[in-house]
Amino acid sequence: MARQDKKSYDLSEAEQRDLVTLIQQGKVLPEKFRFILFEDKREVELVWNGKTRDVCTTVLPFQTLEHIDEPRTETKTQEDLFDSRGRQQRGWTNKLIWGDNKLILSSLKAGPLRQQIEDAGGLKLIYIDPPFDVGADFSMDIEIGGETFHKEANLLEQIAYRDTWGRGADSFISMIYERLILMRDLMADDGSIYVHCDYRVSSYMRGVLDEVFGKEQLRNHILWLYSGGGVPRSEMPKKHDDIFWYTKGQTWTYNPIFREYSEGTVQRGRTAVKGENAELRAEGTPINNWWPDVKKITSPTDPEKLYYPTQKSEELLERIISLSSNGGDLVADFFVGSGTTAAVAEKLGRKWIATDLGKFGVHTTRKRLIGVQREKKAAEQDFRAFEVLNLGRYERQAYLNVGGRLTATQKAQALAQKENEFRELILRAYKASGFGGNEGAQAQDGFFHGARNGRLVVIGPINLPVGRLFVEEVITECRKRGASRVDVLAFEFEMGLFPAALEEARGKGIDLTPKYIPAEVFDKRAVDKGQVVFHDISFVEATPRYDKKDKRAVKIELADFSVYYTQGAAESAIAAMKDGKSEVMCEQGQLYKVSKNKDGIVKKEKLTKHWTDWVDYWAVDFDYFQRKEIIKVPVGSSLGGVTSLPGFEPPQGELAMQFEERWTGGYIFENEWQSFRTRQNRDLELTTALHTYDRPGRYTVAVKVIDIFGNDTMTLVPVNVG
């Protein structure tokens, strides 16, 4: 409803008294006073509990986990972009980013990658399909040993879902509102955004989009129609999704798409159409906002189907990307799921950015995009390299950020207090206690941080990987105290540290168990509920196989891989299982099919017959130390890759910040060879193709394995070629 002009709306004496009383009491003013007392051009506004116009402004460096590019033997059409091996060496590299899209968006908006985005022509198109289903199930089915294993959503996804729907529509709107503002600010002035939802939130979504972009920026409300499914007797079937198309400014890209005329129309003589649009009309009927002809993935036998929740068809994304972008334009999807937007963008010759909170989604997208690279390579078509990024260790450092104007001493004290609080949170998540009794005597000087089940517990550096020197110090401190059992908790361990370090500890009488601290430890609610699971590390064994004819050539064989996962309490799950049913369960690094017959008798069958059953993907970098990981930090700052790196607030003007390059001390995994399983092909190669080095010498090969749950493990293999 339109408001009345405040100039013609005077307060009565009673209203004035009420207003003064409310202000004195510190109470919230009735909504009508906002329109009377303050200038506000909005006639209609969506209001919800907890609404704020503040958005995330934290800017963090991106950690480069992997660079992926299928080498091309023929690079004549783009030879300036490639090195002698046919790998891309300059120009825009596509981005696949794992993490919270709020932090990702704020870091893209005002961080060093913003300049890369502008140099690539700006972000022209965004498509998002946010989690609009309040009852959505983000679990997945994974094939193994001829059976299907039901993988529950990881805790980060569950936490994000809880944040999104914890207060119902209020929390969903708050989540999407902040992210849409960040997306708008990141878009090119002539950019478009398509937002996909359905009847559950479409009314809210329209209001939020009107507020963020302006209702005059609505270009269309598209109805994607579909059929099939049951017919409810008590209500009318729901058979369409909503897609809202908004633009940022008054100019935008639109490439008309035409449906072919029906045979009857052709017979009536379409060429007789007169007027200025006769040439266009001769191509067919222009599509409108009624889309009954776009495929929806429903059949289990559909070759596109990845059994990923909310997966959309390539046909849908092909239409949207074709309508609102041109070849070479940059498109993005910040809820990418299984990677459909990125795959279609690559096939259509667009640049892309794709992000997702789910690690398994990022892994699924990585495999899918490698497949697209292979297809385009075989067809002798151009394609771009892509890199896998996250905020990684920098997100942890942001957690320890100490702000405000403090002296060096005050800052050191505040940082020490935050680190202590963080360690206490980790110990609580690990269910470790404070010291007492013999354990207290063993840890009297404070080197160890806690104890659990008769084992000492030590937490590694928060900003650095645990390396050999730290493990040696742990062994020394254990022997000094006469302790024989210790758990080492860390966010990262140096590659190649194990199993040699464990054997060294055992040789000195120390039972040392390394465990990963999961990212879920940042969520205090997950800690309070005891939901955080610390995983044992996995082990990779790889062996070089030297070529007998060429002394500079070598193959790498994947020789072994072991994991120690346990999913939930198997006994309680079995007890809850109904008679005549079966489930697949994970226990102590093995998958079992557990069946209960009609008489309640339980039978367990191990599905993981061989260590290779756990391997979904593995890749090799034949010269791991050739490419240093370089990040960009604010000019003149003391921040760097191996020092404390909190989030920093950008100055006024998104591109005003100046950056300089710093080496993190780490290296980028150059993905030079890979083998992985797909839905259509479950085979896995265990030996790489022959790799020939340019010159003789010593090299370090990095081998990365990703298991069926999407978790990755790396090891280093030394090779010496003549």
XYZ file of C-alpha atoms in Angstrom:
722
model
C 0.000 0.000 0.000
C 1.312 3.429 -0.924
C 2.180 5.658 2.053
C 0.722 9.091 2.571
C 3.045 12.038 2.144
C 4.431 12.919 5.575
C 4.038 16.653 4.928
C 0.254 16.243 4.985
C 0.313 13.941 7.955
C 0.663 15.818 11.280
C 0.962 14.161 14.646
C -1.871 14.723 17.077
C -1.053 15.742 20.641
C -1.878 12.244 21.829
C 0.453 10.734 19.235
C 3.209 13.139 20.259
C 2.811 12.120 23.928
C 2.845 8.432 22.974
C 5.953 8.947 20.872
C 7.839 10.711 23.692
C 6.837 7.989 26.167
C 7.968 5.192 23.849
C 11.322 6.881 23.254
C 11.880 7.428 26.988
C 11.080 3.789 27.676
C 13.412 2.626 24.903
C 10.678 0.728 23.136
C 10.304 0.016 19.422
C 8.246 2.658 17.630
C 5.152 1.569 15.712
C 5.814 1.155 11.997
C 3.608 4.138 11.058
C 6.035 6.599 12.692
C 8.838 5.540 10.347
C 6.924 6.856 7.362
C 5.866 10.029 9.185
C 9.240 11.004 10.648
C 11.761 9.772 8.089
C 12.291 10.074 4.368
C 11.776 6.693 2.699
C 10.994 6.403 -0.998
C 9.943 2.759 -0.800
C 6.237 2.259 -1.072
C 6.327 -1.443 -0.209
C 8.943 -3.289 1.823
C 9.416 -6.879 2.950
C 10.023 -6.972 6.705
C 11.162 -9.982 8.737
C 12.487 -10.776 12.174
C 16.164 -9.846 12.460
C 16.287 -7.779 9.266
C 19.443 -5.744 8.823
C 21.030 -4.013 5.864
C 24.503 -4.841 7.124
C 26.354 -7.347 4.946
C 29.581 -9.262 5.364
C 32.659 -7.169 4.498
C 35.362 -9.666 5.495
C 37.981 -10.158 2.779
C 40.151 -13.276 2.902
C 42.784 -14.605 0.478
C 41.826 -17.691 -1.498
C 43.924 -20.809 -1.007
C 44.645 -22.597 -4.301
C 44.219 -26.319 -3.765
C 44.554 -27.537 -7.335
C 45.038 -26.376 -10.925
C 43.398 -28.581 -13.571
C 44.045 -28.401 -17.297
C 44.016 -31.271 -19.791
C 47.242 -30.801 -21.789
C 46.657 -30.104 -25.472
C 48.975 -31.251 -28.242
C 47.475 -28.746 -30.709
C 47.265 -25.188 -29.404
C 47.628 -23.226 -32.628
C 44.371 -21.316 -32.187
C 45.394 -20.061 -28.731
C 49.145 -20.657 -28.739
C 49.874 -17.451 -26.792
C 47.956 -18.898 -23.824
C 49.885 -22.177 -23.553
C 53.283 -23.498 -22.538
C 55.273 -26.126 -24.429
C 53.239 -28.943 -22.837
C 49.936 -27.493 -24.001
C 48.862 -26.219 -20.574
C 47.270 -22.801 -20.110
C 49.734 -20.285 -18.678
C 47.901 -16.939 -18.855
C 44.474 -15.398 -19.194
C 41.369 -16.053 -17.096
C 41.351 -19.354 -15.207
C 37.908 -20.636 -14.197
C 37.206 -20.851 -10.458
C 35.667 -23.741 -8.503
C 35.473 -22.604 -4.864
C 34.602 -24.632 -1.776
C 33.205 -22.773 1.220
C 30.539 -20.472 2.649
C 29.338 -18.326 -0.245
C 28.864 -15.330 2.047
C 32.593 -15.187 2.792
C 33.389 -16.106 -0.806
C 31.201 -13.299 -2.186
C 32.592 -10.653 0.155
C 36.148 -11.757 -0.667
C 35.427 -11.712 -4.420
C 33.706 -8.329 -4.160
C 36.545 -6.398 -2.494
C 39.546 -8.722 -2.673
C 42.303 -9.120 -5.270
C 40.250 -11.462 -7.480
C 37.860 -8.567 -8.183
C 40.403 -7.087 -10.578
C 40.655 -10.413 -12.408
C 36.860 -10.409 -12.734
C 36.882 -6.885 -14.168
C 39.748 -7.775 -16.537
C 37.632 -10.725 -17.753
C 34.870 -8.298 -18.739
C 32.937 -8.276 -15.476
C 30.394 -10.724 -14.121
C 27.644 -10.743 -16.766
C 25.306 -13.477 -15.556
C 24.450 -15.175 -12.267
C 22.193 -18.207 -11.942
C 21.374 -19.519 -8.473
C 19.156 -22.314 -7.216
C 19.273 -21.769 -3.423
C 17.951 -24.347 -0.931
C 14.330 -23.206 -1.020
C 12.797 -26.494 0.149
C 12.271 -26.437 3.910
C 12.137 -30.248 3.890
C 15.060 -30.763 1.523
C 17.154 -33.902 1.890
C 20.804 -33.319 0.987
C 21.918 -36.900 1.449
C 23.233 -38.888 -1.504
C 23.480 -42.456 -2.744
C 26.980 -43.738 -3.476
C 27.642 -46.911 -5.451
C 30.129 -49.376 -4.020
C 30.637 -53.112 -4.360
C 27.494 -53.475 -6.449
C 25.415 -51.940 -3.634
C 24.184 -48.445 -2.850
C 25.485 -46.651 0.223
C 23.323 -43.822 1.604
C 25.615 -40.885 2.445
C 24.129 -38.351 4.824
C 24.731 -34.628 4.295
C 27.987 -33.525 5.907
C 27.792 -31.465 9.074
C 28.688 -28.197 7.329
C 25.712 -28.704 5.013
C 23.498 -29.572 7.988
C 24.657 -26.455 9.848
C 24.039 -24.263 6.807
C 20.610 -25.830 6.405
C 19.881 -25.184 10.081
C 20.987 -21.551 9.672
C 18.810 -21.235 6.563
C 15.640 -22.730 8.001
C 16.167 -22.573 11.782
C 13.571 -19.801 12.177
C 11.558 -20.772 9.123
C 11.028 -18.155 6.416
C 12.703 -15.406 8.487
C 16.091 -17.111 8.472
C 15.807 -18.138 4.807
C 15.088 -14.547 3.757
C 17.926 -13.209 5.931
C 20.323 -15.687 4.326
C 19.370 -14.947 0.733
C 18.971 -11.169 1.258
C 22.566 -10.662 2.363
C 23.940 -12.843 -0.409
C 21.853 -11.139 -3.103
C 23.222 -7.744 -2.033
C 26.768 -9.084 -2.329
C 25.962 -10.628 -5.734
C 24.443 -7.359 -6.984
C 27.560 -5.428 -5.960
C 29.770 -7.975 -7.732
C 27.805 -7.941 -11.012
C 28.685 -5.915 -14.105
C 26.448 -2.879 -14.698
C 24.851 -4.686 -17.656
C 24.634 -8.013 -15.827
C 21.623 -10.299 -15.272
C 20.647 -12.642 -12.455
C 18.268 -15.627 -12.659
C 16.940 -16.927 -9.313
C 15.280 -20.347 -9.253
C 12.681 -21.288 -6.610
C 9.181 -22.757 -6.295
C 5.871 -22.084 -4.580
C 7.370 -22.455 -1.090
C 9.320 -19.173 -1.214
C 8.504 -17.500 -4.535
C 6.466 -14.715 -2.922
C 9.266 -13.926 -0.468
C 11.890 -14.153 -3.181
C 10.059 -11.671 -5.391
C 9.885 -9.178 -2.511
C 13.585 -9.570 -1.657
C 14.648 -9.210 -5.299
C 12.480 -6.103 -5.704
C 14.162 -4.561 -2.681
C 17.736 -5.492 -3.641
C 17.574 -4.758 -7.380
C 14.508 -2.511 -7.633
C 11.132 -3.663 -8.908
C 11.765 -1.805 -12.168
C 14.691 -4.194 -12.802
C 12.440 -7.242 -13.076
C 12.773 -8.396 -16.673
C 10.517 -11.443 -16.385
C 8.950 -14.099 -14.190
C 9.521 -17.436 -15.948
C 7.429 -20.545 -15.325
C 9.288 -23.817 -15.895
C 6.570 -26.408 -16.428
C 6.883 -30.130 -15.929
C 4.667 -33.202 -15.841
C 4.693 -36.650 -14.343
C 4.348 -37.856 -10.769
C 1.246 -38.775 -8.828
C -2.060 -36.927 -8.890
C -3.213 -35.970 -5.362
C -6.939 -36.334 -4.742
C -7.180 -33.629 -2.096
C -5.472 -30.739 -3.875
C -4.399 -29.390 -7.244
C -1.021 -30.755 -8.493
C 1.921 -28.336 -8.400
C 3.645 -28.551 -11.774
C 5.959 -25.570 -12.228
C 9.026 -23.872 -10.763
C 9.581 -20.106 -10.739
C 12.621 -18.373 -12.226
C 12.976 -14.616 -11.667
C 15.120 -12.638 -14.106
C 16.434 -9.283 -12.881
C 19.065 -6.943 -14.285
C 21.395 -4.612 -12.438
C 21.099 -1.638 -14.784
C 19.179 -0.328 -17.749
C 21.202 -2.261 -20.345
C 21.567 -6.010 -20.555
C 22.231 -8.902 -22.911
C 19.282 -10.654 -24.541
C 19.662 -13.151 -27.354
C 16.212 -14.257 -28.610
C 15.608 -17.992 -28.865
C 13.006 -19.340 -31.299
C 10.861 -22.450 -31.231
C 10.356 -24.038 -34.621
C 6.957 -23.553 -36.207
C 4.617 -26.508 -36.161
C 4.042 -28.312 -39.452
C 0.594 -26.753 -39.700
C 2.012 -23.250 -39.380
C 4.590 -23.973 -42.061
C 1.872 -25.172 -44.418
C -0.079 -21.953 -43.903
C 2.885 -20.029 -45.245
C 5.047 -18.452 -42.578
C 7.055 -16.533 -45.194
C 4.014 -14.400 -45.877
C 4.522 -12.613 -42.541
C 5.019 -8.882 -43.171
C 6.546 -6.104 -41.118
C 9.890 -5.107 -39.583
C 10.230 -8.397 -37.616
C 9.467 -10.596 -40.624
C 13.053 -11.837 -40.830
C 13.093 -12.864 -37.166
C 9.642 -14.407 -37.348
C 10.790 -16.549 -40.235
C 13.085 -18.356 -37.792
C 10.169 -19.542 -35.685
C 8.171 -18.401 -32.678
C 10.196 -16.429 -30.064
C 10.077 -18.135 -26.675
C 8.187 -16.377 -23.903
C 8.194 -16.854 -20.137
C 6.209 -20.099 -20.402
C 8.715 -22.994 -20.640
C 6.961 -26.339 -21.128
C 9.638 -27.639 -23.494
C 12.735 -27.701 -21.226
C 13.856 -31.074 -19.953
C 13.661 -32.009 -16.270
C 15.855 -34.834 -14.950
C 13.487 -37.518 -13.679
C 14.470 -40.863 -15.181
C 17.069 -42.963 -13.301
C 18.523 -43.930 -16.691
C 19.068 -40.332 -17.809
C 22.796 -40.098 -18.714
C 22.930 -36.667 -17.050
C 21.643 -37.948 -13.724
C 24.271 -37.778 -10.996
C 21.897 -38.632 -8.143
C 22.672 -35.223 -6.696
C 19.914 -33.375 -4.798
C 18.343 -30.453 -6.699
C 20.244 -31.290 -9.912
C 18.874 -29.321 -12.884
C 19.123 -30.302 -16.538
C 21.800 -28.958 -18.851
C 19.002 -27.953 -21.217
C 17.639 -25.473 -18.665
C 21.030 -23.863 -18.062
C 21.815 -23.852 -21.771
C 18.700 -21.760 -22.373
C 19.432 -19.276 -19.582
C 23.120 -18.872 -20.436
C 22.336 -18.504 -24.150
C 19.623 -15.910 -23.486
C 21.630 -13.597 -21.251
C 25.322 -13.949 -22.108
C 27.645 -14.093 -25.092
C 30.688 -16.200 -25.898
C 33.597 -15.310 -23.595
C 31.333 -13.717 -20.957
C 31.797 -14.550 -17.278
C 28.920 -16.395 -15.569
C 28.603 -17.579 -11.965
C 26.620 -19.934 -9.756
C 27.078 -19.607 -5.980
C 24.992 -22.696 -5.097
C 26.422 -24.890 -7.858
C 25.612 -28.351 -6.440
C 26.672 -30.953 -9.000
C 28.129 -28.372 -11.391
C 25.519 -28.058 -14.144
C 26.023 -24.298 -14.591
C 29.794 -24.628 -14.841
C 29.601 -27.590 -17.245
C 27.184 -25.820 -19.592
C 29.142 -22.557 -19.393
C 32.307 -24.420 -20.427
C 30.522 -26.172 -23.294
C 29.135 -22.830 -24.534
C 32.508 -21.080 -24.400
C 31.842 -18.909 -21.354
C 34.152 -18.196 -18.449
C 32.784 -19.262 -15.055
C 32.894 -19.098 -11.271
C 31.194 -21.891 -9.312
C 30.969 -22.213 -5.519
C 29.386 -24.635 -3.084
C 29.469 -25.352 0.626
C 29.385 -29.123 0.127
C 32.787 -30.713 -0.355
C 31.216 -33.621 -2.204
C 29.444 -31.186 -4.536
C 32.761 -29.521 -5.351
C 34.325 -32.926 -6.012
C 31.403 -33.955 -8.237
C 31.779 -30.701 -10.174
C 35.541 -31.222 -10.528
C 35.045 -34.646 -12.127
C 32.307 -33.297 -14.362
C 34.459 -30.417 -15.616
C 37.432 -32.690 -16.267
C 35.037 -34.735 -18.397
C 34.052 -31.595 -20.323
C 37.724 -30.728 -20.839
C 38.344 -34.206 -22.217
C 35.349 -33.952 -24.556
C 36.459 -30.578 -25.903
C 40.041 -31.745 -26.243
C 38.921 -34.780 -28.275
C 36.827 -32.493 -30.482
C 39.811 -30.106 -30.911
C 37.822 -27.281 -29.332
C 39.177 -24.535 -27.099
C 38.665 -24.702 -23.343
C 40.104 -23.066 -20.257
C 41.919 -24.417 -17.221
C 40.167 -24.246 -13.876
C 41.439 -24.074 -10.316
C 39.961 -25.404 -7.090
C 40.056 -22.791 -4.323
C 38.889 -22.343 -0.748
C 39.398 -19.942 2.137
C 41.022 -22.766 4.105
C 43.495 -21.720 6.730
C 42.615 -18.062 6.260
C 39.087 -18.700 7.491
C 40.594 -20.145 10.667
C 42.810 -17.107 11.035
C 39.799 -14.832 10.578
C 38.200 -16.642 13.506
C 41.118 -15.394 15.637
C 40.954 -11.829 14.330
C 41.674 -9.204 16.959
C 40.213 -5.825 16.002
C 40.214 -2.363 17.492
C 42.979 0.086 18.319
C 45.259 -1.879 20.625
C 48.886 -1.596 21.613
C 51.203 -4.405 20.583
C 51.061 -5.818 24.120
C 47.266 -5.584 24.298
C 46.927 -7.202 20.885
C 49.237 -10.070 21.887
C 47.234 -10.605 25.067
C 43.904 -10.516 23.231
C 45.198 -12.938 20.582
C 46.519 -15.325 23.236
C 43.124 -15.260 24.957
C 41.321 -15.998 21.678
C 43.676 -18.872 20.901
C 43.077 -20.329 24.368
C 39.307 -20.047 23.892
C 39.614 -21.711 20.484
C 41.648 -24.586 21.938
C 39.077 -25.015 24.698
C 36.357 -25.218 22.039
C 38.349 -27.865 20.135
C 38.925 -29.875 23.315
C 35.220 -29.701 24.153
C 34.365 -30.860 20.625
C 36.814 -33.746 21.022
C 35.244 -34.550 24.416
C 38.629 -34.150 26.097
C 38.810 -33.128 29.759
C 41.085 -30.902 31.776
C 44.016 -32.537 33.520
C 43.757 -34.349 36.804
C 45.563 -37.087 38.695
C 48.395 -38.807 36.873
C 47.482 -37.131 33.603
C 47.845 -33.738 35.302
C 51.298 -34.671 36.557
C 52.296 -35.814 33.075
C 51.276 -32.464 31.564
C 52.373 -30.140 34.352
C 54.251 -27.597 32.215
C 51.337 -27.002 29.804
C 52.754 -28.520 26.606
C 49.733 -30.788 26.274
C 46.247 -29.311 26.199
C 44.013 -32.023 27.618
C 43.342 -35.717 28.023
C 40.763 -38.241 26.884
C 40.307 -41.900 27.828
C 43.750 -42.104 29.382
C 45.462 -40.483 26.379
C 47.163 -37.083 26.319
C 45.836 -34.599 23.766
C 47.840 -31.891 22.018
C 46.490 -29.410 19.460
C 48.805 -28.458 16.620
C 49.358 -24.914 15.315
C 46.139 -23.263 14.193
C 47.674 -21.503 11.174
C 50.277 -24.056 10.069
C 50.340 -27.745 9.136
C 51.755 -30.107 11.739
C 55.184 -31.180 10.504
C 57.959 -33.546 11.490
C 59.525 -31.149 14.021
C 56.236 -30.838 15.912
C 55.761 -34.622 15.978
C 59.335 -35.077 17.229
C 58.635 -32.556 19.995
C 55.478 -34.478 20.959
C 57.491 -37.705 21.182
C 60.158 -36.004 23.298
C 57.607 -34.496 25.673
C 55.829 -37.844 26.065
C 59.069 -39.623 26.962
C 59.984 -36.843 29.387
C 56.695 -37.460 31.235
C 56.654 -41.229 30.942
C 53.484 -41.049 28.826
C 52.951 -43.693 26.157
C 49.697 -42.658 24.447
C 48.894 -39.349 22.765
C 46.422 -37.914 20.245
C 47.627 -35.106 17.965
C 44.804 -32.898 16.654
C 45.457 -30.677 13.631
C 43.669 -28.926 10.800
C 46.491 -29.927 8.443
C 49.394 -32.357 8.447
C 52.418 -32.056 6.193
C 52.203 -34.326 3.187
C 54.372 -37.398 3.430
C 54.577 -37.118 7.228
C 52.842 -40.442 7.776
C 53.230 -43.370 8.159
C 56.983 -42.811 8.743
C 56.370 -40.519 11.748
C 54.057 -43.116 13.335
C 56.672 -45.829 12.912
C 59.249 -43.553 14.534
C 56.917 -42.958 17.486
C 56.199 -46.680 17.879
C 59.934 -47.364 17.833
C 60.262 -45.111 20.900
C 57.349 -46.698 22.719
C 54.769 -44.013 21.900
C 51.290 -44.827 20.579
C 50.666 -41.636 18.573
C 47.325 -41.112 16.817
C 46.937 -38.142 14.451
C 43.403 -36.817 13.898
C 41.992 -34.100 11.665
C 40.112 -31.207 13.267
C 37.023 -30.758 11.060
C 35.818 -27.351 9.913
C 32.573 -27.948 11.862
C 34.446 -27.056 15.050
C 33.814 -23.386 14.218
C 30.110 -23.884 14.939
C 29.577 -23.789 18.700
C 26.093 -25.258 18.356
C 27.522 -28.351 16.680
C 30.079 -28.613 19.495
C 27.389 -28.233 22.160
C 25.341 -31.000 20.550
C 28.340 -33.349 20.292
C 28.039 -33.544 16.502
C 31.684 -32.859 15.589
C 33.562 -35.947 14.377
C 37.379 -36.065 14.322
C 38.630 -38.432 11.606
C 41.764 -40.522 11.615
C 44.040 -39.710 8.722
C 44.001 -41.872 5.613
C 47.154 -43.393 4.150
C 48.228 -43.394 0.522
C 50.995 -45.577 -0.872
C 52.260 -44.884 -4.389
C 55.261 -46.353 -6.198
C 57.302 -45.053 -9.168
C 57.710 -47.465 -12.104
C 60.693 -46.442 -14.217
C 60.684 -47.046 -17.956
C 63.351 -49.460 -19.135
C 63.896 -47.727 -22.484
C 63.713 -44.042 -21.543
C 65.664 -43.119 -18.410
C 63.739 -39.832 -18.057
C 60.315 -41.485 -18.141
C 58.283 -42.849 -15.231
C 54.809 -44.101 -14.340
C 53.222 -43.840 -10.890
C 51.302 -46.798 -9.491
C 48.689 -46.368 -6.759
C 49.626 -49.235 -4.459
C 47.443 -48.872 -1.338
C 44.877 -46.663 0.366
C 43.367 -47.092 3.825
C 40.688 -45.233 5.778
C 39.220 -45.487 9.276
C 35.744 -43.995 8.992
C 32.830 -44.886 11.237
C 29.383 -43.447 10.555
C 27.212 -43.192 13.632
C 26.502 -45.937 16.149
C 26.088 -49.152 14.197
C 24.509 -51.073 17.087
C 21.704 -48.559 17.637
C 21.103 -48.329 13.876
C 20.768 -52.091 13.633
C 18.412 -52.158 16.622
C 16.209 -49.522 14.968
C 16.116 -51.384 11.654
C 12.784 -52.966 10.781
C 12.498 -56.685 10.088
C 12.926 -57.562 6.431
C 15.013 -54.433 5.727
C 18.685 -53.829 4.940
C 21.071 -50.866 5.088
C 24.664 -50.127 4.201
C 26.748 -48.923 7.167
C 30.272 -47.650 7.673
C 32.260 -48.993 10.613
C 36.009 -48.925 11.304
C 36.958 -48.182 7.734
C 34.726 -50.814 6.168
C 31.310 -50.731 4.528
C 28.841 -53.444 5.502
C 25.462 -54.420 4.136
C 23.423 -55.185 7.247
C 20.217 -57.173 6.724
C 17.531 -58.160 9.204
C 15.192 -60.964 8.157
C 11.540 -61.376 9.159
C 12.586 -63.267 12.298
C 14.854 -60.396 13.396
C 18.099 -62.264 12.665
C 20.886 -59.874 11.604
C 23.381 -60.679 8.869
C 26.449 -58.523 8.056
C 28.151 -58.689 4.654
C 31.337 -56.688 4.059
C 31.111 -54.741 0.804
C 34.602 -53.266 0.727
C 36.412 -56.314 -0.544
C 39.516 -54.394 -1.621
C 41.167 -51.071 -0.732
C 40.400 -49.786 -4.237
C 36.678 -49.790 -3.369
C 37.328 -46.659 -1.303
C 38.987 -44.732 -4.149
C 36.714 -42.521 -6.209
C 39.412 -40.394 -7.838
C 43.147 -40.007 -7.860
C 45.464 -37.557 -9.577
C 49.173 -36.910 -9.961
C 51.424 -33.848 -10.141
C 54.754 -35.065 -11.509
C 56.753 -32.033 -10.284
C 54.985 -30.765 -7.188
C 57.484 -28.098 -6.112
C 57.494 -26.294 -9.462
C 54.685 -23.830 -8.665
C 54.587 -21.844 -5.453
C 51.266 -20.757 -3.955
C 51.157 -16.954 -4.134
C 48.440 -14.943 -2.417
C 47.733 -11.222 -2.492
C 47.470 -9.222 0.720
C 46.989 -5.482 1.394
C 50.091 -3.447 0.551
C 52.234 -2.712 3.569
C 50.444 -5.135 5.868
C 52.283 -7.592 8.069
C 49.858 -10.269 6.953
C 51.193 -13.205 5.018
C 50.771 -16.815 4.216
C 52.433 -18.243 7.319
C 51.630 -15.524 9.837
C 48.354 -14.654 11.486
C 46.017 -13.518 8.741
C 42.679 -12.210 10.014
C 39.965 -10.907 7.782
C 40.367 -7.251 6.956
C 37.776 -4.611 6.197
C 37.986 -2.967 2.757
C 38.214 0.821 2.512
C 35.571 2.911 0.779
C 35.445 2.052 -2.915
C 35.444 -1.616 -3.791
C 38.544 -1.501 -6.005
C 40.452 1.056 -3.912
C 42.547 -1.460 -1.987
C 46.070 -2.138 -3.246
C 47.557 -5.621 -2.957
C 50.985 -7.199 -3.083
C 52.022 -10.800 -3.633
C 53.289 -13.069 -0.861
C 54.410 -16.697 -0.947
C 52.470 -18.815 1.566
C 55.245 -21.373 1.884
C 53.048 -23.918 0.107
C 52.713 -25.224 -3.440
C 49.874 -25.661 -5.924
C 48.909 -29.150 -7.040
C 49.179 -29.138 -10.856
C 46.780 -31.886 -11.901
C 48.662 -33.573 -14.767
C 46.972 -36.974 -14.818
C 43.839 -38.373 -13.208
C 41.553 -41.398 -13.161
C 38.102 -41.433 -11.582
C 34.862 -43.339 -11.466
C 31.649 -42.089 -13.045
C 28.083 -43.364 -12.964
C 28.567 -44.824 -16.409
C 32.090 -46.197 -15.892
C 33.132 -47.674 -12.537
C 36.589 -48.737 -13.727
C 39.676 -47.119 -12.188
C 43.175 -47.090 -13.648
C 45.824 -47.762 -10.992
C 48.878 -46.765 -13.046
C 49.396 -43.421 -14.750
C 50.379 -42.854 -18.337
C 54.115 -42.599 -18.975
C 55.491 -39.178 -18.011
C 58.754 -37.948 -19.529
C 60.740 -35.206 -17.788
C 62.513 -32.522 -19.820
C 65.805 -33.103 -18.033
C 67.327 -35.694 -15.679
C 67.299 -35.080 -11.939
C 65.407 -35.537 -8.684
C 61.709 -34.668 -8.592
C 58.903 -34.868 -6.060
C 55.646 -36.377 -7.283
C 52.424 -35.504 -5.438
C 49.636 -38.105 -5.420
C 46.128 -37.050 -4.381
C 43.376 -39.560 -3.580
C 39.724 -38.607 -3.044
C 37.593 -41.242 -1.384
C 33.947 -42.076 -2.003
C 32.890 -39.531 0.655
C 34.731 -36.678 -1.102
C 37.622 -36.395 1.391
C 41.116 -36.023 -0.036
C 44.529 -37.273 1.079
C 47.911 -36.472 -0.469
C 51.320 -38.028 -0.282
C 54.712 -37.188 -1.803
C 56.806 -39.659 -3.782
C 60.482 -38.919 -4.620
C 61.668 -39.953 -8.091
C 65.123 -39.859 -9.630
C 65.339 -39.957 -13.423
C 68.526 -40.254 -15.456
